[in-house]
Amino acid sequence: MKYVYSFGDGKADGKTDMKNLLGGKGANLAEMNHLGIPVPPGFTLTTDVCTHYYNHNLIFPEELETQVVEALKNIETIMDSGFGDIENPLLVSVRSGARQSMPGMMETVLNVGLTTTTIPGLIEKTGNSRFVYDAYRRLIMMYADVVMEKTTGIKLADGQGIRQKMERIIDTFKKENRLKDDTDLSAEQWKEISESFKAEIKNNLGSEFPDNPRDQLWGGIKAVFQSWNGNRAISYRRIENIPDEWGTAVNIQAMVFGNMGKNSATGVAFTRNPATGENHFYGEWLPNAQGEDVVAGLRTPNPLNEDTKTVDTQSLSSLESSMSALYSQLIEIRTNLEAHYSDMQDIEFTIQDGRLWMLQTRVGKRNGAAAIKMAVDMFNEGLIDKKTALLRVKPEQLDELLHPVMDTESEQNATILATGLPAGPGSATGRLVFTADDAEAWHGRGEQVILLREETSPEDVHGMHVAEAILTAKGGMTSHAALVARGWGKCCIVGCSDLHINLEQKEVQIGETVLKEGDWISMNGTTGKIYGGQLKLIPANPETHNEYKHLMAWADDARKLKIRTNAETPADAKQAIQFGAEGIGLCRTEHMFFDDTRIMAMRKMILAENPKERRSAVMELLPYQKNDFKGIFKAMKGFPVTIRLLDPPLHEFMTLTEPQIHDLANHVNLDKSEVEKRIANLHELNPMLGHRGCRLGIVYPEITEMQARAILEAATELTAEGVAVLPEIMIPLVGTATEFIHQETIVRDVAKKVMKEKGITLDYLVGTMIELPRACLTADEIAEKAEFFSFGTNDLTQTTYGFSRDDIGSFLPSYLDNKILSQDPFQSLDVKGVGKLLSMAVESGRKVNSNLKIGICGEHGGDPASIHFCKHNGLDYVSCSPFRVPIARLAAAQAELQIKASKV
Amino acid sequence: MKYVYSFGDGKADGKTDMKNLLGGKGANLAEMNHLGIPVPPGFTLTTDVCTHYYNHNLIFPEELETQVVEALKNIETIMDSGFGDIENPLLVSVRSGARQSMPGMMETVLNVGLTTTTIPGLIEKTGNSRFVYDAYRRLIMMYADVVMEKTTGIKLADGQGIRQKMERIIDTFKKENRLKDDTDLSAEQWKEISESFKAEIKNNLGSEFPDNPRDQLWGGIKAVFQSWNGNRAISYRRIENIPDEWGTAVNIQAMVFGNMGKNSATGVAFTRNPATGENHFYGEWLPNAQGEDVVAGLRTPNPLNEDTKTVDTQSLSSLESSMSALYSQLIEIRTNLEAHYSDMQDIEFTIQDGRLWMLQTRVGKRNGAAAIKMAVDMFNEGLIDKKTALLRVKPEQLDELLHPVMDTESEQNATILATGLPAGPGSATGRLVFTADDAEAWHGRGEQVILLREETSPEDVHGMHVAEAILTAKGGMTSHAALVARGWGKCCIVGCSDLHINLEQKEVQIGETVLKEGDWISMNGTTGKIYGGQLKLIPANPETHNEYKHLMAWADDARKLKIRTNAETPADAKQAIQFGAEGIGLCRTEHMFFDDTRIMAMRKMILAENPKERRSAVMELLPYQKNDFKGIFKAMKGFPVTIRLLDPPLHEFMTLTEPQIHDLANHVNLDKSEVEKRIANLHELNPMLGHRGCRLGIVYPEITEMQARAILEAATELTAEGVAVLPEIMIPLVGTATEFIHQETIVRDVAKKVMKEKGITLDYLVGTMIELPRACLTADEIAEKAEFFSFGTNDLTQTTYGFSRDDIGSFLPSYLDNKILSQDPFQSLDVKGVGKLLSMAVESGRKVNSNLKIGICGEHGGDPASIHFCKHNGLDYVSCSPFRVPIARLAAAQAELQIKASKV
């Protein structure tokens, strides 16, 4: 079995499409050889080695040693030097390289091969003893940290790492010798420090720093492979959904040095600007430095060229002006790479003694705006076709254009107070308030507020609405706060269990910090991080972004899946239309009962003693709701509007304080104790599985009747005024065909009456939300009568898994850590379970009713992977919150292209 | 289309197997003609007429009138009289007759054809004017009530019915004329009363009593058809699961009179004793009376024969002695009917002027003991084969032999205080107590108590155990109280919302009645009725019932499905073994944490700050639980024992009073406020979907480890002692294969260690409870590792429907009334939804693991229809509470026979 792939001198065993085996870095190093680009020779240990290593109790395959020795000889030949050779020693780097880039997440060891026996030879060869001892001390520091400490799992008693201790040695040495910078140290001094390092290592870790090139090499290889399972790497994979089984490759490469003097340099560059997408060669370099110096940020790097100089870097010399010939060579390589890879590249180079070496090329990360601009520009330049352009932007990246984001620098310098679940996108800053009423009051005084609650309920909505952002200590990604915030495109962080709220004192304890009402905090809703103080934000304005408009137009051309929105007010509806929504997929009507003037009628209804009283109470709501629906219909300009009839359990309308109970009792002419008894009777042990959804409309048909009438009167009256309307009335939480028929009959009877009364014929649909397993299992029966299905995948996920969204917080983290779940099923649709029910329902529903309109209106409607699944299963539309509409449009286009491609 | 089927004079259009069309009564009247049994001629309007009537806005089919006229002519010919004929008038009865007998649930009109014009002729013909006017007033009373009032839906202002008003007229008349019995009234007096009746009708209902035979007939027919949808009939159908679509037939038959003088009589009889099953002709008769007199119970009827005379009826003359020739004819008919129908018949007869007429024969209702005796006797007599005998006893009827039942007479005379859901079988009587502690205290003093609670929790178990019966105001058929009570075979009524408990005063208000602690009440757990006072009970003792033992032995021969039991103590296990259980299908382990000495360890575990503390707390429980398991294993004598690992959410262990919190805080050395905070943190919005089941064992693997060790140490130690054991360890609430593998790994690791420690190899299985839709949908993945599946259909029903068992009470009644559900899905398995998931899981599970053992352990395991479904789907066993085991054994045998028959 071939475990080692060599490259160098324009030849290579591997190539760019072997990323799975060689990792991204290894494959591209090989490819650059094929492109005639100068690369220090080296070889790659494949990901198979990693897999073998982990499957065999950290033992390497037998054949590996021989293959490494062979490959090392190839480097020696090309570099005309010897690994461990006393006169002309070869030094190598040992670097990780996974299939997908995991920057900074794994370990590196440089300068391997430098020992007390090879040092003199290298000094002789380079004539630069300071450089050699500097390299030596760097090797010792890295090796001690990465190989001798991390790999062995040794924990030092004082809790400090060996690297820290060595850094302290340097600091002490500098202080004692009154030296300021590392560059001030001489060869002799570095030598002295190296000896101190070795003593410190022996002292703390109990073993000697190896003075043998072979030991150094294999120690480095082991350490890099083992860093695949380091904490940082594991967390990163979890976030990025990278499978643990992939493993990493390891690259061993001849060292080249950018710190060998004035004719040496090192730099990193992007073939285009990764922050703006502009077609400018963009990068940073340092003369006489090693790559790690650029990355570490200890020295301010110079700009690569004149064009990209800023006010801050005006005075620094560019590579373009300092080393113009080499810069020209680099420009050529840039063009070569972009033409070859058809994408923006992130490159690393080193100039050793006037000679340019490329150390890495990979597809460059970019922010959302840049991704869009590059995709559109590259299409215009003829580098890529439209399909590729569409597939090149991650749908989530559009988010950055739709919400204010935090200024990166401001965020990097701020202290993280706590981290919660990133429930609502964008960033925000504001002054802390602890109740919805306070939020309104402070906002009324012109203050920018952030509302902090244990968890939110529908009664907090007025405060949530005026707040810049919402922060809760409890709840998950689909808690009330999260749902409402996402609907508004509002920054929101939930389930932040580090917050200990003292509502009476209006203060919150976060670790050691105590914040009071009025204190400033800032939140990054995309990462879930919470900062103290007022951080700088960058506002959003996608419509001014020309390339965005192009890309979205292409997406709309490419997709067939319709995109609707979840909206319940005219303002939301208008916002969604602006974002390209083609209808409302879910208009919840709960809020239409909650308004101060209305909730009294609702409460009267709940307390009514007989159907007549109940009817009279509920009918008080008719004019209000009719008006609400008119507003929404108008905003939607004839697009379909799916209205869900009342869904939540009645006790949600009855969370009352003592005085409120008193008032209510007076109002309805009942004893206070009687009202209390009725409220207590509404209590449910599991309200999610209780008296809600269509179960309300069946027990209290008056509610269904009133809502149907409000919708249909609004629709007919607008039709009479010449406004186009298309209502789709949705019965919630149906589990049996009989439930649907019961409610449908009421709706159709009302419709007939209203149309007769108004003398107007109206197109309208009656359908149901499919959100229970039983609805999926009996979809054929339901589809005989229903005109549309809308999958409520939030509730469907709850019942399929038996997970309460509100309570999942106590075990979800453990489930993710233990790999019981690979991701939160409320965020991305569970294909195997929930997805199977969905597929069954689509198939059996369409079998009896080929005209059945099918959509999805759960939170998954805005998740690209779930959108792909919906498209694959033949849904007609997905519906998501207004701010996810552009994301869904692009994701739908991508799904269309990918499914088409997979069928060819 | 033929809507009318005639019969009479030994000829008939119909026959016995046309019950669906002619109803049971009509088909049997026809059949009796074929058997040469004398039956008054008549005709049957088919159930098709009923269906047509309801599908066409209460309009009859066009052809009906002609066919009725034709059929009427046939009666006139046979009876040699004319309908409406002035000289020789024919009178007819109009009676209902559904496919399945619904005794007393629908209406009847007799003496139709009697008008002011036909009365003189009938007097002339019979020479008995008193008889004629008595018949006339009976017609008026019935007709006014059944046709003129009920059919029209008229409600009289004073809330009284027209029949009540007419009865008051008779009463007043009797008082005024100092007459005691109806028999004391003369022809003239009945005539006078008839006139008062007609005035009263006109006065109250606004229309005249029809004086026209044709109007009377059609009014009667309509009224009988309409009574199919009367309240009584609907409720009865709901209870007996009779489909609404069946409809009823209507029988019109020539009237014969048992009240025409001394040579006339009427009676009802059973071909065998329906209370004991003894092969004795058993019945009652009245000389000179109409059938309704026997049924109404105003006159004490005479015994049919000498053999069946009792102390009370010793002095009354039997038909055998009074009319011996006719009695002989009846005996002949009895033999004829039993031989023909091979079953006990319930017959009605009338003797008119010395001539015997049979009015009805149908399969007779019988109680459980009688059903068993008749089935076994008839097999021994060669009347039926063994298969028929097995199918003849309803499995539920065995219940009567297994629990004490209420003395019928005692119950009939008692006042019903309230009615709840019949959650636990049998009957009980005892003194009221309001807390579990009181129950224990009173019981300790030798008192018989009934425990009344709002609802019960695991902390009430000690009180529930000593109580004769349990009564709760809340909860459904699968609430805690119901589950526990059924497990013990204990009488239990739940969800009785009429109970208003005042716990402080220890009293309960039921309507107007207030009962205090210590007051006697009695409960019928089979009907849900609650009575004041101490009623008489009849104890149960099935083992003394010879035929029961025969039948059960035949059932065990016939079935292949294994029957296990749900039991969690050695006592339950022994009881179940006695009832024929072949293993434990569900041994819950919750109670093993609840005992006073143990719960402290559990609470310490819950409050532990780190895994080490947690482990040490939970390990305190090991010796106790090991001991528990030993007891159960021993009781089960080597039968398999399926043990479910801890399932309920942790907050169930933390319902604490203030002082208990204080003690606990001291015990674990924490601040009281800290303990309160932790308890509050355990609160869940939907605990059913929360942190429970295997989610506990995954987050706290120590629990799984401890339980696995307790089970396996118990099993190995007993094995060493030579006791046979077969543990099956069940992981609860699995939704993903990863969950199962996580827990299975812990169990198998412990097993390896324990077996090594004890030096014993042990057979054991690790499997899972399938109780979430997702488990069914991914059963193939789970079955790759699991050795058995046990369907937890309680929770599976909850999640499939999205119904919380605890909260369903607020809408289930409305769902049954509105026919949204045909039955409570927690009682009988929902075949279309839950059943589909179950079938899918069985199929996909067995596909990857053909050895997979599959059973069911939800409440449905004791429901005959569900057992049939399980057998049909290839399950290996069902598991139910000990007292349901015999029922399940018989149901399993019946399922086997029926499925075999359907395949032929």
GROMACS .gro file of N, CA and C in nm, chain A residues 20-92:
model
  219
   20ASN      N    1  -0.885   1.385  -0.076
   20ASN     CA    2  -0.931   1.293   0.029
   20ASN      C    3  -0.816   1.211   0.085
   21LEU      N    4  -0.722   1.182  -0.002
   21LEU     CA    5  -0.609   1.098   0.037
   21LEU      C    6  -0.493   1.182   0.090
   22LEU      N    7  -0.468   1.294   0.024
   22LEU     CA    8  -0.347   1.373   0.054
   22LEU      C    9  -0.378   1.496   0.138
   23GLY      N   10  -0.504   1.522   0.164
   23GLY     CA   11  -0.541   1.647   0.230
   23GLY      C   12  -0.531   1.761   0.129
   24GLY      N   13  -0.589   1.873   0.164
   24GLY     CA   14  -0.590   1.988   0.073
   24GLY      C   15  -0.448   2.037   0.047
   25LYS      N   16  -0.371   2.053   0.153
   25LYS     CA   17  -0.237   2.109   0.140
   25LYS      C   18  -0.150   2.018   0.054
   26GLY      N   19  -0.148   1.891   0.084
   26GLY     CA   20  -0.065   1.795   0.010
   26GLY      C   21  -0.102   1.789  -0.136
   27ALA      N   22  -0.230   1.783  -0.164
   27ALA     CA   23  -0.275   1.773  -0.303
   27ALA      C   24  -0.233   1.898  -0.381
   28ASN      N   25  -0.247   2.013  -0.316
   28ASN     CA   26  -0.212   2.136  -0.387
   28ASN      C   27  -0.061   2.156  -0.402
   29LEU      N   28   0.016   2.108  -0.306
   29LEU     CA   29   0.162   2.114  -0.320
   29LEU      C   30   0.204   2.030  -0.440
   30ALA      N   31   0.141   1.912  -0.453
   30ALA     CA   32   0.169   1.827  -0.569
   30ALA      C   33   0.131   1.900  -0.697
   31GLU      N   34   0.009   1.957  -0.695
   31GLU     CA   35  -0.042   2.021  -0.817
   31GLU      C   36   0.048   2.138  -0.860
   32MET      N   37   0.096   2.215  -0.761
   32MET     CA   38   0.182   2.328  -0.798
   32MET      C   39   0.306   2.280  -0.871
   33ASN      N   40   0.357   2.164  -0.835
   33ASN     CA   41   0.468   2.108  -0.911
   33ASN      C   42   0.430   2.087  -1.056
   34HIS      N   43   0.311   2.030  -1.078
   34HIS     CA   44   0.266   2.010  -1.217
   34HIS      C   45   0.251   2.142  -1.291
   35LEU      N   46   0.220   2.249  -1.216
   35LEU     CA   47   0.201   2.380  -1.280
   35LEU      C   48   0.334   2.454  -1.299
   36GLY      N   49   0.443   2.391  -1.258
   36GLY     CA   50   0.573   2.455  -1.274
   36GLY      C   51   0.601   2.565  -1.175
   37ILE      N   52   0.530   2.561  -1.065
   37ILE     CA   53   0.550   2.663  -0.962
   37ILE      C   54   0.652   2.611  -0.861
   38PRO      N   55   0.747   2.694  -0.820
   38PRO     CA   56   0.853   2.645  -0.730
   38PRO      C   57   0.799   2.613  -0.590
   39VAL      N   58   0.819   2.491  -0.546
   39VAL     CA   59   0.772   2.443  -0.418
   39VAL      C   60   0.886   2.368  -0.351
   40PRO      N   61   0.917   2.391  -0.224
   40PRO     CA   62   1.021   2.311  -0.159
   40PRO      C   63   0.983   2.164  -0.165
   41PRO      N   64   1.076   2.078  -0.202
   41PRO     CA   65   1.041   1.937  -0.219
   41PRO      C   66   0.998   1.875  -0.087
   42GLY      N   67   0.920   1.769  -0.099
   42GLY     CA   68   0.870   1.706   0.023
   42GLY      C   69   0.787   1.583  -0.008
   43PHE      N   70   0.714   1.537   0.089
   43PHE     CA   71   0.624   1.423   0.068
   43PHE      C   72   0.507   1.430   0.167
   44THR      N   73   0.402   1.358   0.128
   44THR     CA   74   0.279   1.361   0.209
   44THR      C   75   0.250   1.221   0.262
   45LEU      N   76   0.227   1.211   0.393
   45LEU     CA   77   0.175   1.085   0.450
   45LEU      C   78   0.022   1.092   0.440
   46THR      N   79  -0.039   0.992   0.379
   46THR     CA   80  -0.181   1.001   0.344
   46THR      C   81  -0.273   0.995   0.467
   47THR      N   82  -0.398   1.029   0.444
   47THR     CA   83  -0.500   1.019   0.550
   47THR      C   84  -0.521   0.873   0.590
   48ASP      N   85  -0.488   0.781   0.497
   48ASP     CA   86  -0.495   0.638   0.533
   48ASP      C   87  -0.403   0.608   0.651
   49VAL      N   88  -0.289   0.676   0.656
   49VAL     CA   89  -0.197   0.653   0.767
   49VAL      C   90  -0.268   0.694   0.898
   50CYS      N   91  -0.336   0.808   0.891
   50CYS     CA   92  -0.408   0.858   1.009
   50CYS      C   93  -0.513   0.758   1.054
   51THR      N   94  -0.592   0.709   0.960
   51THR     CA   95  -0.697   0.612   0.991
   51THR      C   96  -0.636   0.487   1.053
   52HIS      N   97  -0.528   0.438   0.991
   52HIS     CA   98  -0.460   0.321   1.043
   52HIS      C   99  -0.410   0.346   1.185
   53TYR      N  100  -0.351   0.463   1.203
   53TYR     CA  101  -0.294   0.500   1.333
   53TYR      C  102  -0.401   0.494   1.444
   54TYR      N  103  -0.520   0.549   1.413
   54TYR     CA  104  -0.625   0.552   1.515
   54TYR      C  105  -0.695   0.417   1.529
   55ASN      N  106  -0.695   0.339   1.421
   55ASN     CA  107  -0.761   0.207   1.430
   55ASN      C  108  -0.671   0.101   1.492
   56HIS      N  109  -0.542   0.132   1.506
   56HIS     CA  110  -0.447   0.031   1.557
   56HIS      C  111  -0.375   0.081   1.680
   57ASN      N  112  -0.453   0.143   1.771
   57ASN     CA  113  -0.391   0.177   1.898
   57ASN      C  114  -0.266   0.264   1.885
   58LEU      N  115  -0.272   0.361   1.795
   58LEU     CA  116  -0.162   0.457   1.774
   58LEU      C  117  -0.033   0.391   1.724
   59ILE      N  118  -0.049   0.289   1.640
   59ILE     CA  119   0.067   0.225   1.575
   59ILE      C  120   0.059   0.254   1.424
   60PHE      N  121   0.176   0.284   1.364
   60PHE     CA  122   0.178   0.313   1.220
   60PHE      C  123   0.183   0.184   1.140
   61PRO      N  124   0.141   0.190   1.014
   61PRO     CA  125   0.154   0.070   0.929
   61PRO      C  126   0.303   0.032   0.914
   62GLU      N  127   0.324  -0.095   0.898
   62GLU     CA  128   0.460  -0.150   0.888
   62GLU      C  129   0.541  -0.087   0.775
   63GLU      N  130   0.474  -0.073   0.658
   63GLU     CA  131   0.548  -0.028   0.539
   63GLU      C  132   0.591   0.117   0.549
   64LEU      N  133   0.539   0.192   0.649
   64LEU     CA  134   0.557   0.337   0.647
   64LEU      C  135   0.703   0.378   0.655
   65GLU      N  136   0.774   0.319   0.748
   65GLU     CA  137   0.913   0.360   0.773
   65GLU      C  138   0.995   0.358   0.644
   66THR      N  139   0.990   0.245   0.571
   66THR     CA  140   1.066   0.232   0.445
   66THR      C  141   1.027   0.341   0.346
   67GLN      N  142   0.896   0.363   0.334
   67GLN     CA  143   0.850   0.461   0.235
   67GLN      C  144   0.897   0.602   0.274
   68VAL      N  145   0.900   0.632   0.403
   68VAL     CA  146   0.944   0.765   0.447
   68VAL      C  147   1.093   0.783   0.418
   69VAL      N  148   1.170   0.679   0.447
   69VAL     CA  149   1.314   0.687   0.422
   69VAL      C  150   1.340   0.713   0.273
   70GLU      N  151   1.265   0.642   0.190
   70GLU     CA  152   1.277   0.656   0.044
   70GLU      C  153   1.245   0.800   0.003
   71ALA      N  154   1.134   0.852   0.055
   71ALA     CA  155   1.087   0.985   0.017
   71ALA      C  156   1.184   1.092   0.067
   72LEU      N  157   1.241   1.067   0.182
   72LEU     CA  158   1.337   1.161   0.238
   72LEU      C  159   1.459   1.170   0.147
   73LYS      N  160   1.498   1.054   0.093
   73LYS     CA  161   1.613   1.052   0.000
   73LYS      C  162   1.586   1.141  -0.119
   74ASN      N  163   1.462   1.138  -0.168
   74ASN     CA  164   1.424   1.221  -0.283
   74ASN      C  165   1.443   1.370  -0.250
   75ILE      N  166   1.405   1.411  -0.129
   75ILE     CA  167   1.425   1.551  -0.091
   75ILE      C  168   1.575   1.581  -0.087
   76GLU      N  169   1.647   1.491  -0.024
   76GLU     CA  170   1.792   1.512  -0.011
   76GLU      C  171   1.857   1.531  -0.149
   77THR      N  172   1.814   1.446  -0.242
   77THR     CA  173   1.869   1.457  -0.378
   77THR      C  174   1.839   1.594  -0.437
   78ILE      N  175   1.713   1.633  -0.430
   78ILE     CA  176   1.675   1.760  -0.491
   78ILE      C  177   1.746   1.876  -0.421
   79MET      N  178   1.750   1.872  -0.287
   79MET     CA  179   1.806   1.983  -0.213
   79MET      C  180   1.958   1.973  -0.200
   80ASP      N  181   2.011   1.861  -0.248
   80ASP     CA  182   2.155   1.841  -0.242
   80ASP      C  183   2.205   1.858  -0.098
   81SER      N  184   2.139   1.792  -0.006
   81SER     CA  185   2.179   1.797   0.134
   81SER      C  186   2.135   1.667   0.200
   82GLY      N  187   2.168   1.646   0.327
   82GLY     CA  188   2.133   1.520   0.392
   82GLY      C  189   2.066   1.544   0.526
   83PHE      N  190   1.963   1.462   0.550
   83PHE     CA  191   1.891   1.474   0.677
   83PHE      C  192   1.981   1.417   0.787
   84GLY      N  193   2.029   1.504   0.876
   84GLY     CA  194   2.125   1.461   0.977
   84GLY      C  195   2.269   1.469   0.930
   85ASP      N  196   2.289   1.514   0.808
   85ASP     CA  197   2.425   1.527   0.755
   85ASP      C  198   2.499   1.637   0.831
   86ILE      N  199   2.620   1.603   0.872
   86ILE     CA  200   2.693   1.696   0.957
   86ILE      C  201   2.736   1.821   0.880
   87GLU      N  202   2.772   1.802   0.755
   87GLU     CA  203   2.824   1.917   0.679
   87GLU      C  204   2.714   1.998   0.611
   88ASN      N  205   2.619   1.927   0.559
   88ASN     CA  206   2.517   1.996   0.480
   88ASN      C  207   2.378   1.945   0.521
   89PRO      N  208   2.335   1.980   0.640
   89PRO     CA  209   2.213   1.918   0.692
   89PRO      C  210   2.086   1.971   0.625
   90LEU      N  211   1.993   1.876   0.605
   90LEU     CA  212   1.860   1.912   0.554
   90LEU      C  213   1.766   1.930   0.675
   91LEU      N  214   1.694   2.043   0.676
   91LEU     CA  215   1.590   2.060   0.779
   91LEU      C  216   1.454   2.046   0.712
   92VAL      N  217   1.360   1.992   0.786
   92VAL     CA  218   1.225   1.977   0.728
   92VAL      C  219   1.118   2.031   0.823
   0.00000   0.00000   0.00000
